[in-house]
Amino acid sequence: MIIRKSLPIFNTKGYHATSLTDITNATGITKGAIYGNFKNKDEVAFAAYEFAGETVLAHLTKQVRAQATAPLKLKAIVNYFSDYVNNPPIKGGCPIINTAVEADDNYPMLRSKVIRTITRIKESIAKMIYRGIKECQIIGIVDVEEFTAFFFSTIQGAVLVSRVEGDNRSYIHTQQILLRMIEEISE
């Protein structure tokens, strides 16, 4: 309950700006009760980020698993984020982006958790592409590592820009380009 109720606060205000008082107000429990479950605010933040990452991955995985081929799975990833600006699974936007930006220079432990999340996503995309090549769904000349890095970074960048702009037009333009790229590498 502490994690679930503090997560939107961390994701909206940021880890640095979120106070223990914010967490007690959101949960309705005392600081002592929080300290009975966590050593400090950082532990709450780490647990909240892990929960956020798992939430996003669960939503994304559901969309991907519903598709039969590698190209359709890649399209599902692109399409999943099309309304992410307006309807993120967690209040405050993408916890991966939000946490990555804040943790980059200030929270090495949190940064390592974000890196693990990003690595998991990129590894999943790469496996999808390798399987697509093996099953003759994706052309064999695709540089999997290069495509994966570009694909993931482009999506995250478009989500960030759209979020800052306050609408998803930039993401929609990026979505169309990525969908065309998937068509070009499909067999």
mmCIF file of C-alpha atoms in Angstrom:
data_model
loop_
_atom_site.group_PDB
_atom_site.id
_atom_site.type_symbol
_atom_site.label_atom_id
_atom_site.label_comp_id
_atom_site.label_asym_id
_atom_site.label_seq_id
_atom_site.Cartn_x
_atom_site.Cartn_y
_atom_site.Cartn_z
ATOM 1 C CA MET A 1 0.000 0.000 0.000
ATOM 2 C CA ILE A 2 2.854 2.375 0.809
ATOM 3 C CA ILE A 3 4.491 1.684 -2.535
ATOM 4 C CA ARG A 4 1.271 1.904 -4.532
ATOM 5 C CA LYS A 5 0.208 5.201 -2.947
ATOM 6 C CA SER A 6 3.633 6.852 -3.009
ATOM 7 C CA LEU A 7 4.404 5.884 -6.607
ATOM 8 C CA PRO A 8 2.301 8.619 -8.273
ATOM 9 C CA ILE A 9 3.875 11.195 -5.968
ATOM 10 C CA PHE A 10 7.419 10.139 -6.841
ATOM 11 C CA ASN A 11 6.486 9.962 -10.527
ATOM 12 C CA THR A 12 4.904 13.426 -10.506
ATOM 13 C CA LYS A 13 7.045 15.427 -8.060
ATOM 14 C CA GLY A 14 10.276 13.518 -8.507
ATOM 15 C CA TYR A 15 12.332 11.559 -5.998
ATOM 16 C CA HIS A 16 14.194 14.536 -4.596
ATOM 17 C CA ALA A 17 11.107 16.735 -4.146
ATOM 18 C CA THR A 18 8.957 14.011 -2.578
ATOM 19 C CA SER A 19 9.062 14.226 1.199
ATOM 20 C CA LEU A 20 8.248 11.679 3.825
ATOM 21 C CA THR A 21 5.341 13.947 4.771
ATOM 22 C CA ASP A 22 4.005 13.600 1.203
ATOM 23 C CA ILE A 23 4.123 9.836 1.640
ATOM 24 C CA THR A 24 2.416 9.904 5.057
ATOM 25 C CA ASN A 25 -0.301 12.200 3.702
ATOM 26 C CA ALA A 26 -0.923 9.902 0.728
ATOM 27 C CA THR A 27 -0.937 6.709 2.755
ATOM 28 C CA GLY A 28 -2.628 7.989 5.879
ATOM 29 C CA ILE A 29 -0.053 6.267 8.059
ATOM 30 C CA THR A 30 2.624 7.619 10.364
ATOM 31 C CA LYS A 31 6.319 8.048 9.686
ATOM 32 C CA GLY A 32 6.912 5.311 12.245
ATOM 33 C CA ALA A 33 4.766 2.912 10.215
ATOM 34 C CA ILE A 34 6.724 3.768 7.087
ATOM 35 C CA TYR A 35 10.015 3.251 8.935
ATOM 36 C CA GLY A 36 8.648 -0.043 10.191
ATOM 37 C CA ASN A 37 8.541 -1.206 6.572
ATOM 38 C CA PHE A 38 11.401 0.735 4.981
ATOM 39 C CA LYS A 39 14.771 1.923 6.254
ATOM 40 C CA ASN A 40 14.388 5.378 4.687
ATOM 41 C CA LYS A 41 12.726 7.385 1.923
ATOM 42 C CA ASP A 42 15.226 6.029 -0.607
ATOM 43 C CA GLU A 43 14.046 2.476 0.021
ATOM 44 C CA VAL A 44 10.457 3.585 -0.596
ATOM 45 C CA ALA A 45 11.611 5.294 -3.804
ATOM 46 C CA PHE A 46 13.468 2.204 -5.009
ATOM 47 C CA ALA A 47 10.479 -0.031 -4.313
ATOM 48 C CA ALA A 48 8.129 2.456 -5.974
ATOM 49 C CA TYR A 49 10.296 2.592 -9.101
ATOM 50 C CA GLU A 50 10.507 -1.201 -9.287
ATOM 51 C CA PHE A 51 6.727 -1.429 -8.987
ATOM 52 C CA ALA A 52 6.331 1.274 -11.662
ATOM 53 C CA GLY A 53 8.702 -0.493 -14.028
ATOM 54 C CA GLU A 54 6.896 -3.796 -13.560
ATOM 55 C CA THR A 55 3.542 -2.084 -14.136
ATOM 56 C CA VAL A 56 4.671 -0.571 -17.439
ATOM 57 C CA LEU A 57 6.294 -3.832 -18.533
ATOM 58 C CA ALA A 58 3.158 -5.822 -17.673
ATOM 59 C CA HIS A 59 0.950 -3.505 -19.744
ATOM 60 C CA LEU A 60 3.395 -3.573 -22.642
ATOM 61 C CA THR A 61 3.905 -7.340 -22.462
ATOM 62 C CA LYS A 62 0.151 -7.915 -22.640
ATOM 63 C CA GLN A 63 -0.015 -5.951 -25.911
ATOM 64 C CA VAL A 64 3.003 -7.711 -27.396
ATOM 65 C CA ARG A 65 1.945 -11.249 -26.471
ATOM 66 C CA ALA A 66 -1.383 -10.749 -28.226
ATOM 67 C CA GLN A 67 0.459 -10.592 -31.570
ATOM 68 C CA ALA A 68 1.560 -13.590 -33.620
ATOM 69 C CA THR A 69 4.615 -12.358 -35.547
ATOM 70 C CA ALA A 70 7.708 -10.301 -34.809
ATOM 71 C CA PRO A 71 6.637 -7.393 -37.058
ATOM 72 C CA LEU A 72 3.215 -7.306 -35.377
ATOM 73 C CA LYS A 73 4.864 -7.416 -31.951
ATOM 74 C CA LEU A 74 7.101 -4.461 -32.878
ATOM 75 C CA LYS A 75 4.048 -2.578 -34.144
ATOM 76 C CA ALA A 76 2.277 -3.352 -30.871
ATOM 77 C CA ILE A 77 5.126 -1.690 -28.976
ATOM 78 C CA VAL A 78 4.931 1.400 -31.175
ATOM 79 C CA ASN A 79 1.150 1.555 -30.898
ATOM 80 C CA TYR A 80 1.174 0.990 -27.137
ATOM 81 C CA PHE A 81 2.876 4.339 -26.604
ATOM 82 C CA SER A 82 0.625 6.281 -29.016
ATOM 83 C CA ASP A 83 -1.676 7.502 -26.249
ATOM 84 C CA TYR A 84 0.881 7.290 -23.456
ATOM 85 C CA VAL A 85 0.982 11.070 -23.087
ATOM 86 C CA ASN A 86 -2.765 11.258 -22.469
ATOM 87 C CA ASN A 87 -3.226 7.977 -20.599
ATOM 88 C CA PRO A 88 -0.041 6.752 -18.922
ATOM 89 C CA PRO A 89 -0.454 3.682 -16.728
ATOM 90 C CA ILE A 90 0.926 5.712 -13.816
ATOM 91 C CA LYS A 91 0.023 9.309 -13.015
ATOM 92 C CA GLY A 92 2.826 11.662 -13.964
ATOM 93 C CA GLY A 93 3.886 10.007 -17.206
ATOM 94 C CA CYS A 94 6.516 7.431 -18.013
ATOM 95 C CA PRO A 95 8.301 6.371 -14.827
ATOM 96 C CA ILE A 96 11.244 5.072 -16.834
ATOM 97 C CA ILE A 97 11.846 8.457 -18.464
ATOM 98 C CA ASN A 98 11.046 10.459 -15.325
ATOM 99 C CA THR A 99 13.335 8.381 -13.162
ATOM 100 C CA ALA A 100 16.105 8.201 -15.753
ATOM 101 C CA VAL A 101 16.287 11.973 -16.036
ATOM 102 C CA GLU A 102 16.314 12.568 -12.295
ATOM 103 C CA ALA A 103 18.530 9.632 -11.323
ATOM 104 C CA ASP A 104 21.147 10.178 -14.021
ATOM 105 C CA ASP A 105 23.367 12.422 -11.919
ATOM 106 C CA ASN A 106 21.859 12.279 -8.448
ATOM 107 C CA TYR A 107 20.831 8.757 -7.482
ATOM 108 C CA PRO A 108 23.304 6.070 -8.604
ATOM 109 C CA MET A 109 21.297 3.232 -7.000
ATOM 110 C CA LEU A 110 18.097 4.364 -8.701
ATOM 111 C CA ARG A 111 19.974 4.917 -11.953
ATOM 112 C CA SER A 112 21.149 1.300 -11.871
ATOM 113 C CA LYS A 113 17.526 0.163 -11.505
ATOM 114 C CA VAL A 114 16.527 2.235 -14.537
ATOM 115 C CA ILE A 115 19.416 0.784 -16.527
ATOM 116 C CA ARG A 116 18.203 -2.724 -15.655
ATOM 117 C CA THR A 117 14.690 -1.864 -16.854
ATOM 118 C CA ILE A 118 15.973 -0.377 -20.099
ATOM 119 C CA THR A 119 18.239 -3.378 -20.625
ATOM 120 C CA ARG A 120 15.318 -5.783 -20.105
ATOM 121 C CA ILE A 121 13.200 -3.932 -22.648
ATOM 122 C CA LYS A 122 15.986 -3.728 -25.214
ATOM 123 C CA GLU A 123 16.852 -7.412 -24.749
ATOM 124 C CA SER A 124 13.201 -8.334 -25.298
ATOM 125 C CA ILE A 125 13.051 -6.271 -28.481
ATOM 126 C CA ALA A 126 16.275 -7.836 -29.740
ATOM 127 C CA LYS A 127 14.964 -11.356 -29.030
ATOM 128 C CA MET A 128 11.795 -10.485 -30.925
ATOM 129 C CA ILE A 129 13.816 -9.381 -33.940
ATOM 130 C CA TYR A 130 16.181 -12.389 -33.823
ATOM 131 C CA ARG A 131 13.186 -14.705 -33.679
ATOM 132 C CA GLY A 132 11.575 -12.804 -36.546
ATOM 133 C CA ILE A 133 14.726 -13.276 -38.628
ATOM 134 C CA LYS A 134 14.886 -16.985 -37.735
ATOM 135 C CA GLU A 135 11.226 -17.448 -38.694
ATOM 136 C CA CYS A 136 11.643 -15.428 -41.939
ATOM 137 C CA GLN A 137 9.345 -12.631 -40.753
ATOM 138 C CA ILE A 138 12.121 -10.027 -40.718
ATOM 139 C CA ILE A 139 14.822 -9.672 -43.342
ATOM 140 C CA GLY A 140 18.133 -11.152 -42.286
ATOM 141 C CA ILE A 141 20.272 -8.109 -43.045
ATOM 142 C CA VAL A 142 18.886 -6.109 -40.124
ATOM 143 C CA ASP A 143 21.540 -5.115 -37.603
ATOM 144 C CA VAL A 144 19.590 -6.198 -34.528
ATOM 145 C CA GLU A 145 21.578 -4.226 -31.962
ATOM 146 C CA GLU A 146 21.475 -1.047 -34.038
ATOM 147 C CA PHE A 147 17.768 -1.355 -34.829
ATOM 148 C CA THR A 148 16.913 -2.138 -31.204
ATOM 149 C CA ALA A 149 18.807 0.875 -29.858
ATOM 150 C CA PHE A 150 17.271 3.189 -32.450
ATOM 151 C CA PHE A 151 13.766 1.772 -32.009
ATOM 152 C CA PHE A 152 13.720 2.018 -28.218
ATOM 153 C CA SER A 153 15.462 5.399 -28.032
ATOM 154 C CA THR A 154 13.182 6.881 -30.666
ATOM 155 C CA ILE A 155 10.058 5.763 -28.832
ATOM 156 C CA GLN A 156 11.291 7.078 -25.495
ATOM 157 C CA GLY A 157 12.410 10.367 -27.028
ATOM 158 C CA ALA A 158 9.067 10.849 -28.765
ATOM 159 C CA VAL A 159 7.196 10.104 -25.537
ATOM 160 C CA LEU A 160 9.345 12.659 -23.707
ATOM 161 C CA VAL A 161 8.874 15.377 -26.340
ATOM 162 C CA SER A 162 5.129 14.751 -26.549
ATOM 163 C CA ARG A 163 4.831 14.857 -22.779
ATOM 164 C CA VAL A 164 6.674 18.183 -22.606
ATOM 165 C CA GLU A 165 4.563 19.594 -25.448
ATOM 166 C CA GLY A 166 1.390 18.414 -23.725
ATOM 167 C CA ASP A 167 -0.039 16.456 -26.637
ATOM 168 C CA ASN A 168 0.871 13.364 -28.600
ATOM 169 C CA ARG A 169 1.360 14.915 -32.063
ATOM 170 C CA SER A 170 5.138 14.443 -32.002
ATOM 171 C CA TYR A 171 4.650 10.840 -30.973
ATOM 172 C CA ILE A 172 2.107 10.251 -33.742
ATOM 173 C CA HIS A 173 4.584 11.536 -36.358
ATOM 174 C CA THR A 174 7.298 9.303 -34.911
ATOM 175 C CA GLN A 175 4.864 6.385 -34.770
ATOM 176 C CA GLN A 176 4.191 6.648 -38.505
ATOM 177 C CA ILE A 177 7.910 6.596 -39.311
ATOM 178 C CA LEU A 178 8.548 3.590 -37.054
ATOM 179 C CA LEU A 179 5.602 1.675 -38.520
ATOM 180 C CA ARG A 180 7.003 2.285 -42.020
ATOM 181 C CA MET A 181 10.432 1.094 -40.860
ATOM 182 C CA ILE A 182 8.878 -2.116 -39.530
ATOM 183 C CA GLU A 183 7.188 -2.666 -42.903
ATOM 184 C CA GLU A 184 10.522 -2.147 -44.666
ATOM 185 C CA ILE A 185 12.261 -4.847 -42.601
ATOM 186 C CA SER A 186 9.342 -7.295 -42.758
ATOM 187 C CA GLU A 187 9.372 -10.248 -45.126
#
